[in-house]
PDB file of C-alpha atoms in Angstrom:
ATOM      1  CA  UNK A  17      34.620   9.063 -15.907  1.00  0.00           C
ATOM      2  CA  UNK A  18      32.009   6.779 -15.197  1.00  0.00           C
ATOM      3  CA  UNK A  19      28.818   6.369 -17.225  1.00  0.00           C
ATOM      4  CA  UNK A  20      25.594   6.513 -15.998  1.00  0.00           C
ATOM      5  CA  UNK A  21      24.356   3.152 -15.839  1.00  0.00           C
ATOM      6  CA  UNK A  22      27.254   2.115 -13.507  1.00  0.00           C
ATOM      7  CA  UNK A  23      25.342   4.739 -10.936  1.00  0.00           C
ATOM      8  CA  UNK A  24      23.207   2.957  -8.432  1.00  0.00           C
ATOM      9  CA  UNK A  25      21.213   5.859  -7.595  1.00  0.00           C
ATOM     10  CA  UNK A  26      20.657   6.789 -11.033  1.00  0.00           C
ATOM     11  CA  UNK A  27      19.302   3.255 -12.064  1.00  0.00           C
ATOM     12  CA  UNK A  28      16.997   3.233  -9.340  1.00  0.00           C
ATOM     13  CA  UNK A  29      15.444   6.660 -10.366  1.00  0.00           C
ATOM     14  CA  UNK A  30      15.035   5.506 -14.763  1.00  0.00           C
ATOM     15  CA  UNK A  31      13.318   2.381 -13.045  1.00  0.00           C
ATOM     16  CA  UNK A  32      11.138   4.296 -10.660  1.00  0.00           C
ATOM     17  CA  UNK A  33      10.192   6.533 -13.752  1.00  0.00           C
ATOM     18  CA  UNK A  34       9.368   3.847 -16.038  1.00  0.00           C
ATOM     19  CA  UNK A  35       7.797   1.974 -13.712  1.00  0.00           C
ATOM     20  CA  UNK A  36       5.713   5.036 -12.935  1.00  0.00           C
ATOM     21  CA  UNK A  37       5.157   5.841 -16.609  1.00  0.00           C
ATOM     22  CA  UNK A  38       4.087   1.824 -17.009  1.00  0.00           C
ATOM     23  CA  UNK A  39       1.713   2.002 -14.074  1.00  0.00           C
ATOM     24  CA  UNK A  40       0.261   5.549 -14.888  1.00  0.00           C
ATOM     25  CA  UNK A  41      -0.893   4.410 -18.347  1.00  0.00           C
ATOM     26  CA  UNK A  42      -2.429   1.598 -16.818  1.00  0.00           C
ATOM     27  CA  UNK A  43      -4.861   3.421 -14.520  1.00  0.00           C
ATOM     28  CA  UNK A  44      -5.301   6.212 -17.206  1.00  0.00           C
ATOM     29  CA  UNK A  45      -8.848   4.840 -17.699  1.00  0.00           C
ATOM     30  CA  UNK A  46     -10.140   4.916 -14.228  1.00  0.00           C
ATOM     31  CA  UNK A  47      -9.004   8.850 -13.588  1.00  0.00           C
ATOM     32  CA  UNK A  48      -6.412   8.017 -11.009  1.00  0.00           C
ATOM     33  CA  UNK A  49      -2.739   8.466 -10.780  1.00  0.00           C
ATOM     34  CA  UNK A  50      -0.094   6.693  -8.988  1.00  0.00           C
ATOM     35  CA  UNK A  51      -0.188   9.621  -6.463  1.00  0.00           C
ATOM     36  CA  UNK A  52      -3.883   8.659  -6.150  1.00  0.00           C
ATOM     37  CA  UNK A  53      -3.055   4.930  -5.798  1.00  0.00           C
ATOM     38  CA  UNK A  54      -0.326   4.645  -3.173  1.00  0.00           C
ATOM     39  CA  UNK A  55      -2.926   6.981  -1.450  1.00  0.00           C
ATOM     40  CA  UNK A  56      -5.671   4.363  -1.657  1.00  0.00           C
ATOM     41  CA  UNK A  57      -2.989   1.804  -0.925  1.00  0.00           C
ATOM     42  CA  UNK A  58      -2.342   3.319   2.322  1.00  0.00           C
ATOM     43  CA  UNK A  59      -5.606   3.553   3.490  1.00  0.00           C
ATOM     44  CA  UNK A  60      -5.862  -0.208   2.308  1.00  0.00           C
ATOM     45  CA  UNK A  61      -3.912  -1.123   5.175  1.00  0.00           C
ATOM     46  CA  UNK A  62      -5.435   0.644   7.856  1.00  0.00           C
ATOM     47  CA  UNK A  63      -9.084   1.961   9.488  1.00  0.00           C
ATOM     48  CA  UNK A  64      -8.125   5.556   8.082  1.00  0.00           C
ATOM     49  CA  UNK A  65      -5.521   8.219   8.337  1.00  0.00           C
ATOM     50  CA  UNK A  66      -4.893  11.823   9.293  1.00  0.00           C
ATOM     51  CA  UNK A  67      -3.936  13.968   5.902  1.00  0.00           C
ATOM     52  CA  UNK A  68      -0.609  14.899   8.355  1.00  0.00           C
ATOM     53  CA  UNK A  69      -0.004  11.355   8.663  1.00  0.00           C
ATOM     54  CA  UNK A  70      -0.790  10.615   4.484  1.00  0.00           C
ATOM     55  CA  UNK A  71       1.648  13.238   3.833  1.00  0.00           C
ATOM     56  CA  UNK A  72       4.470  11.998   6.339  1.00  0.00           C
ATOM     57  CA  UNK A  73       4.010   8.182   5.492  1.00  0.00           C
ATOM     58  CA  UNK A  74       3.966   8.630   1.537  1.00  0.00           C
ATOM     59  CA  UNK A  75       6.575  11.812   1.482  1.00  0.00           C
ATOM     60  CA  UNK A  76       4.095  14.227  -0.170  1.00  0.00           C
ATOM     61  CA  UNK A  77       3.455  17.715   0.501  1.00  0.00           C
ATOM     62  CA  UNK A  78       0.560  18.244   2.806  1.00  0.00           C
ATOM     63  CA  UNK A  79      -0.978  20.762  -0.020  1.00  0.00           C
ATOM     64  CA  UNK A  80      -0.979  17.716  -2.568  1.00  0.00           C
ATOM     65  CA  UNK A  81      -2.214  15.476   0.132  1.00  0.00           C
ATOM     66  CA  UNK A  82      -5.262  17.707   0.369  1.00  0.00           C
ATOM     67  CA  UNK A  83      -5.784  17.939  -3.461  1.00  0.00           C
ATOM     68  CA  UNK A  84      -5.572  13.729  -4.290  1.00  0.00           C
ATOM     69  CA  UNK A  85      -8.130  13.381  -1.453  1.00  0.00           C
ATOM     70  CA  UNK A  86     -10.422  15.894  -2.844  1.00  0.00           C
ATOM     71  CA  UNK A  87     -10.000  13.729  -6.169  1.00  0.00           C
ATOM     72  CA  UNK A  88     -10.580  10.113  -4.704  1.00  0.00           C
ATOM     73  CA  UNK A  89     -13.839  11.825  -2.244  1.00  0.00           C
ATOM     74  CA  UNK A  90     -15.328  13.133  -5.935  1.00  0.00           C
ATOM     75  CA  UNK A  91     -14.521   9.416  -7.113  1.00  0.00           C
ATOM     76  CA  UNK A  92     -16.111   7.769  -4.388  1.00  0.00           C
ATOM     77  CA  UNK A  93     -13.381   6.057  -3.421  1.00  0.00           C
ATOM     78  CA  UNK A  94     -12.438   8.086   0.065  1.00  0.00           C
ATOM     79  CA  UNK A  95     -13.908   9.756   2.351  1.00  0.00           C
ATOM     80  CA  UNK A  96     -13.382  12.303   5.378  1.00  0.00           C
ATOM     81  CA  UNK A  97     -14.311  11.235   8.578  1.00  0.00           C
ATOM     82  CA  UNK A  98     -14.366  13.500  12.179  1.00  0.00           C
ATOM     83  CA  UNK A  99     -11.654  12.291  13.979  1.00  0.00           C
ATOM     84  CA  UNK A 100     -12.990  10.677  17.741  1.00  0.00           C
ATOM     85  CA  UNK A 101      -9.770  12.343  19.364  1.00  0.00           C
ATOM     86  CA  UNK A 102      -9.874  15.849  17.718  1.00  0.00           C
ATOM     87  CA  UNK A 103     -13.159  17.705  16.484  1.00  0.00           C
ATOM     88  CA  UNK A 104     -11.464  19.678  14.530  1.00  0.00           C
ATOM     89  CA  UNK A 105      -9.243  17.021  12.692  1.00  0.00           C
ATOM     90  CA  UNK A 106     -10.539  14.680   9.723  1.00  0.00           C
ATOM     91  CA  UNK A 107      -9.638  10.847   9.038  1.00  0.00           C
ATOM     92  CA  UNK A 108      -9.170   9.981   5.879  1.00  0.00           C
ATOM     93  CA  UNK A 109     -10.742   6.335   4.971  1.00  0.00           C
ATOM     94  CA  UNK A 110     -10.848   4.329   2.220  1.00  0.00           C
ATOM     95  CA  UNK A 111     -14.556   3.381   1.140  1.00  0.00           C
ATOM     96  CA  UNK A 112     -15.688   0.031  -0.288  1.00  0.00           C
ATOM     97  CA  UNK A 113     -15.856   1.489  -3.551  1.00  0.00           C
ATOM     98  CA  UNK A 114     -12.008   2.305  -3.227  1.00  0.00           C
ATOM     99  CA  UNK A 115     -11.273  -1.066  -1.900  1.00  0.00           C
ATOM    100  CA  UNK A 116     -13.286  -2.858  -4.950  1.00  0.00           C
ATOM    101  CA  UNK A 117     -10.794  -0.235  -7.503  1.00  0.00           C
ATOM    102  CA  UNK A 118      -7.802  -1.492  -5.722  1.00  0.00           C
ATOM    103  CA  UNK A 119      -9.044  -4.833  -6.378  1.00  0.00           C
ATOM    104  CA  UNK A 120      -9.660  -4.485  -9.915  1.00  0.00           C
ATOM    105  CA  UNK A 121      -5.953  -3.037 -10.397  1.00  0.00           C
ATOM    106  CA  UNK A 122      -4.247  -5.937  -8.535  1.00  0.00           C
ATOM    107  CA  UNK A 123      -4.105  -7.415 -12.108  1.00  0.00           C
ATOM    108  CA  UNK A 124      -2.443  -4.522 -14.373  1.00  0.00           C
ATOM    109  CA  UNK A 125      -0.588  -4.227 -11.305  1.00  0.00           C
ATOM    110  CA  UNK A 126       1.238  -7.479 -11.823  1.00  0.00           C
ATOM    111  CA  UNK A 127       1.256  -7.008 -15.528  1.00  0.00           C
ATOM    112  CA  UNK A 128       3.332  -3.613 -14.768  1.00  0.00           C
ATOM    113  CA  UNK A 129       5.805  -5.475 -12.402  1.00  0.00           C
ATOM    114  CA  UNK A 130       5.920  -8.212 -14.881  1.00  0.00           C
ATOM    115  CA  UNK A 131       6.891  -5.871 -17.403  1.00  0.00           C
ATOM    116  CA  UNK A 132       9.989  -4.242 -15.568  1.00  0.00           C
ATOM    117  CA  UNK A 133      10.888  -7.555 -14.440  1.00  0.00           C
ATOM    118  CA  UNK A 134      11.177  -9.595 -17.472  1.00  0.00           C
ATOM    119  CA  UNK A 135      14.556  -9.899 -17.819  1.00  0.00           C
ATOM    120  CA  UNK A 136      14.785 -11.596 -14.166  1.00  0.00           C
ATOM    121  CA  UNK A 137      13.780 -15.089 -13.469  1.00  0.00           C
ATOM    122  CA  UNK A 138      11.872 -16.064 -10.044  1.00  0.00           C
ATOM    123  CA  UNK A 139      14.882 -15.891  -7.574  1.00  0.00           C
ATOM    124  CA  UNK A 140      16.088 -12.806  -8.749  1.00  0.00           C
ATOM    125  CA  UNK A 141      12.940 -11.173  -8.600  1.00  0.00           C
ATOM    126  CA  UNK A 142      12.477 -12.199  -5.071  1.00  0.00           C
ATOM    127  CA  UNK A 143      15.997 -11.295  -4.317  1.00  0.00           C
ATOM    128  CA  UNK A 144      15.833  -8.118  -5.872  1.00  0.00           C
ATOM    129  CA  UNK A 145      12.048  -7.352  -4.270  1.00  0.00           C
ATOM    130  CA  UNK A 146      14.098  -8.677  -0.539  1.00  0.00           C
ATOM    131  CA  UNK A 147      17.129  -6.309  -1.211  1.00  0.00           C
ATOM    132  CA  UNK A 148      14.623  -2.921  -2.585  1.00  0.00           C
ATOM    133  CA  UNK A 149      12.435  -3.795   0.922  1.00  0.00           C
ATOM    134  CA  UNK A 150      15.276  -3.582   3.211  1.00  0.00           C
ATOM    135  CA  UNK A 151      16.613  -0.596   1.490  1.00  0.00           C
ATOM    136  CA  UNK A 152      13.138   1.129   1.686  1.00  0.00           C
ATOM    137  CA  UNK A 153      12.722  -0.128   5.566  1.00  0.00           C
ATOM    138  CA  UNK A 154      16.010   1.724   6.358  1.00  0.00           C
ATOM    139  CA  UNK A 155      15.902   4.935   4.551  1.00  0.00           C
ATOM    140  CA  UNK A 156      12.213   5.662   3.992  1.00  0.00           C
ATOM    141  CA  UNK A 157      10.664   5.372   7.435  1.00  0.00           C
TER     142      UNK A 157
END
Protein backbone atom coordinates (compact mmCIF):
# COMPACT_ATOMS: atom_id res chain seq x y z
CA UNK A 1 0.00 0.00 0.00
CA UNK A 2 1.20 3.26 -0.69
CA UNK A 3 1.60 6.05 1.86
CA UNK A 4 0.29 9.24 1.61
CA UNK A 5 2.97 11.44 0.73
CA UNK A 6 3.70 9.41 -2.47
CA UNK A 7 -0.05 10.82 -3.51
CA UNK A 8 0.14 13.77 -5.81
CA UNK A 9 -3.24 14.90 -5.16
CA UNK A 10 -2.93 14.59 -1.58
CA UNK A 11 0.33 16.77 -1.39
CA UNK A 12 -1.18 19.38 -3.30
CA UNK A 13 -4.24 19.63 -0.89
CA UNK A 14 -1.66 19.66 2.88
CA UNK A 15 0.13 22.49 0.77
CA UNK A 16 -2.98 24.35 -0.25
CA UNK A 17 -4.05 24.06 3.52
CA UNK A 18 -0.97 25.28 4.98
CA UNK A 19 -0.51 27.70 2.67
CA UNK A 20 -4.02 28.85 3.46
CA UNK A 21 -3.51 28.54 7.21
CA UNK A 22 0.01 30.70 6.59
CA UNK A 23 -1.78 33.35 4.58
CA UNK A 24 -5.00 33.51 6.80
CA UNK A 25 -2.95 34.38 9.91
CA UNK A 26 -1.33 36.92 8.03
CA UNK A 27 -4.38 39.02 7.12
CA UNK A 28 -5.99 38.16 10.56
CA UNK A 29 -5.38 41.83 11.50
CA UNK A 30 -7.03 43.57 8.68
CA UNK A 31 -10.55 41.42 9.03
CA UNK A 32 -10.17 39.65 5.75
CA UNK A 33 -9.83 36.10 4.73
CA UNK A 34 -8.30 34.44 1.86
CA UNK A 35 -11.89 34.05 0.49
CA UNK A 36 -11.98 37.86 0.85
CA UNK A 37 -8.57 38.27 -0.85
CA UNK A 38 -8.67 36.21 -4.04
CA UNK A 39 -12.00 38.23 -4.22
CA UNK A 40 -10.19 41.56 -4.14
CA UNK A 41 -7.55 39.94 -6.30
CA UNK A 42 -9.97 39.39 -8.96
CA UNK A 43 -11.36 42.57 -9.12
CA UNK A 44 -7.59 43.76 -9.15
CA UNK A 45 -7.39 42.67 -12.55
CA UNK A 46 -10.32 44.00 -14.06
CA UNK A 47 -12.94 47.29 -14.20
CA UNK A 48 -15.44 45.07 -12.04
CA UNK A 49 -17.34 41.86 -12.11
CA UNK A 50 -20.80 40.33 -12.02
CA UNK A 51 -21.25 38.24 -8.49
CA UNK A 52 -22.25 35.23 -11.30
CA UNK A 53 -19.03 35.78 -12.85
CA UNK A 54 -16.99 36.07 -9.05
CA UNK A 55 -18.56 32.88 -8.27
CA UNK A 56 -17.74 31.01 -11.67
CA UNK A 57 -14.09 32.46 -11.97
CA UNK A 58 -13.03 31.73 -8.20
CA UNK A 59 -15.29 28.31 -7.83
CA UNK A 60 -17.41 29.64 -4.93
CA UNK A 61 -20.94 29.30 -4.28
CA UNK A 62 -22.93 32.23 -5.48
CA UNK A 63 -24.50 32.46 -1.72
CA UNK A 64 -20.81 32.97 -0.34
CA UNK A 65 -20.08 35.24 -3.19
CA UNK A 66 -22.86 37.47 -1.92
CA UNK A 67 -21.77 37.27 1.78
CA UNK A 68 -17.62 38.21 1.17
CA UNK A 69 -18.94 41.18 -0.87
CA UNK A 70 -21.20 42.35 1.77
CA UNK A 71 -17.92 42.07 4.03
CA UNK A 72 -15.34 43.95 1.71
CA UNK A 73 -18.54 46.88 0.83
CA UNK A 74 -18.68 47.29 5.00
CA UNK A 75 -14.71 47.47 4.70
CA UNK A 76 -14.60 49.90 2.11
CA UNK A 77 -12.80 48.01 -0.01
CA UNK A 78 -15.71 47.07 -2.81
CA UNK A 79 -18.40 48.31 -4.00
CA UNK A 80 -21.70 47.54 -6.11
CA UNK A 81 -22.13 49.25 -9.13
CA UNK A 82 -25.53 49.19 -11.70
CA UNK A 83 -24.49 47.30 -14.42
CA UNK A 84 -24.74 49.65 -18.02
CA UNK A 85 -26.11 46.38 -19.81
CA UNK A 86 -28.68 45.15 -17.18
CA UNK A 87 -30.64 47.48 -14.63
CA UNK A 88 -31.30 44.97 -12.66
CA UNK A 89 -27.73 43.39 -12.38
CA UNK A 90 -24.81 44.84 -10.07
CA UNK A 91 -20.90 45.05 -10.87
CA UNK A 92 -18.84 44.36 -8.37
CA UNK A 93 -15.58 46.80 -8.28
CA UNK A 94 -12.77 47.06 -6.36
CA UNK A 95 -12.35 50.66 -4.72
CA UNK A 96 -9.07 52.50 -4.17
CA UNK A 97 -9.20 51.70 -0.69
CA UNK A 98 -9.19 47.89 -1.72
CA UNK A 99 -6.48 48.43 -4.17
CA UNK A 100 -4.19 50.37 -1.43
CA UNK A 101 -5.04 46.83 1.08
CA UNK A 102 -3.89 44.68 -1.71
CA UNK A 103 -0.92 46.76 -1.83
CA UNK A 104 -0.06 46.66 1.67
CA UNK A 105 -0.34 42.66 1.61
CA UNK A 106 1.96 42.24 -1.44
CA UNK A 107 4.65 41.98 1.33
CA UNK A 108 3.27 39.18 3.88
CA UNK A 109 2.28 37.84 0.69
CA UNK A 110 5.82 37.02 -0.32
CA UNK A 111 6.77 36.27 3.21
CA UNK A 112 3.90 33.41 3.04
CA UNK A 113 5.26 32.03 -0.34
CA UNK A 114 8.67 32.36 1.04
CA UNK A 115 7.72 30.33 3.83
CA UNK A 116 6.28 27.22 1.86
CA UNK A 117 9.04 27.56 -0.44
CA UNK A 118 12.07 27.42 1.62
CA UNK A 119 13.24 24.28 0.98
CA UNK A 120 13.46 25.17 -2.95
CA UNK A 121 16.12 27.28 -4.42
CA UNK A 122 15.29 29.92 -7.37
CA UNK A 123 14.90 27.43 -10.35
CA UNK A 124 12.83 25.18 -8.62
CA UNK A 125 10.59 27.67 -7.43
CA UNK A 126 10.10 28.98 -10.86
CA UNK A 127 9.81 25.52 -12.17
CA UNK A 128 7.49 24.46 -9.72
CA UNK A 129 5.34 28.04 -9.97
CA UNK A 130 5.61 27.12 -14.32
CA UNK A 131 4.42 23.44 -13.75
CA UNK A 132 1.31 24.55 -10.79
CA UNK A 133 0.30 27.44 -13.71
CA UNK A 134 -0.10 25.07 -16.46
CA UNK A 135 -1.85 22.63 -14.30
CA UNK A 136 -4.26 25.41 -13.04
CA UNK A 137 -4.66 26.80 -16.88
CA UNK A 138 -5.88 23.28 -17.87
CA UNK A 139 -8.12 22.12 -15.18
CA UNK A 140 -9.41 25.28 -13.50
CA UNK A 141 -10.78 27.37 -16.34
Amino acid sequence: MRGLHADTGYLLYRLGLRSGQLFNACLQESGVRLRHYAVLRFLATSEGALQRELSTRLGYDPSAIVGLVDDLEKQGFAERRPSPDDRRSRIVALTEKGRAFLRDTDEAGQRVTNELLAPLDPADREALHALLLRIAEDGLN
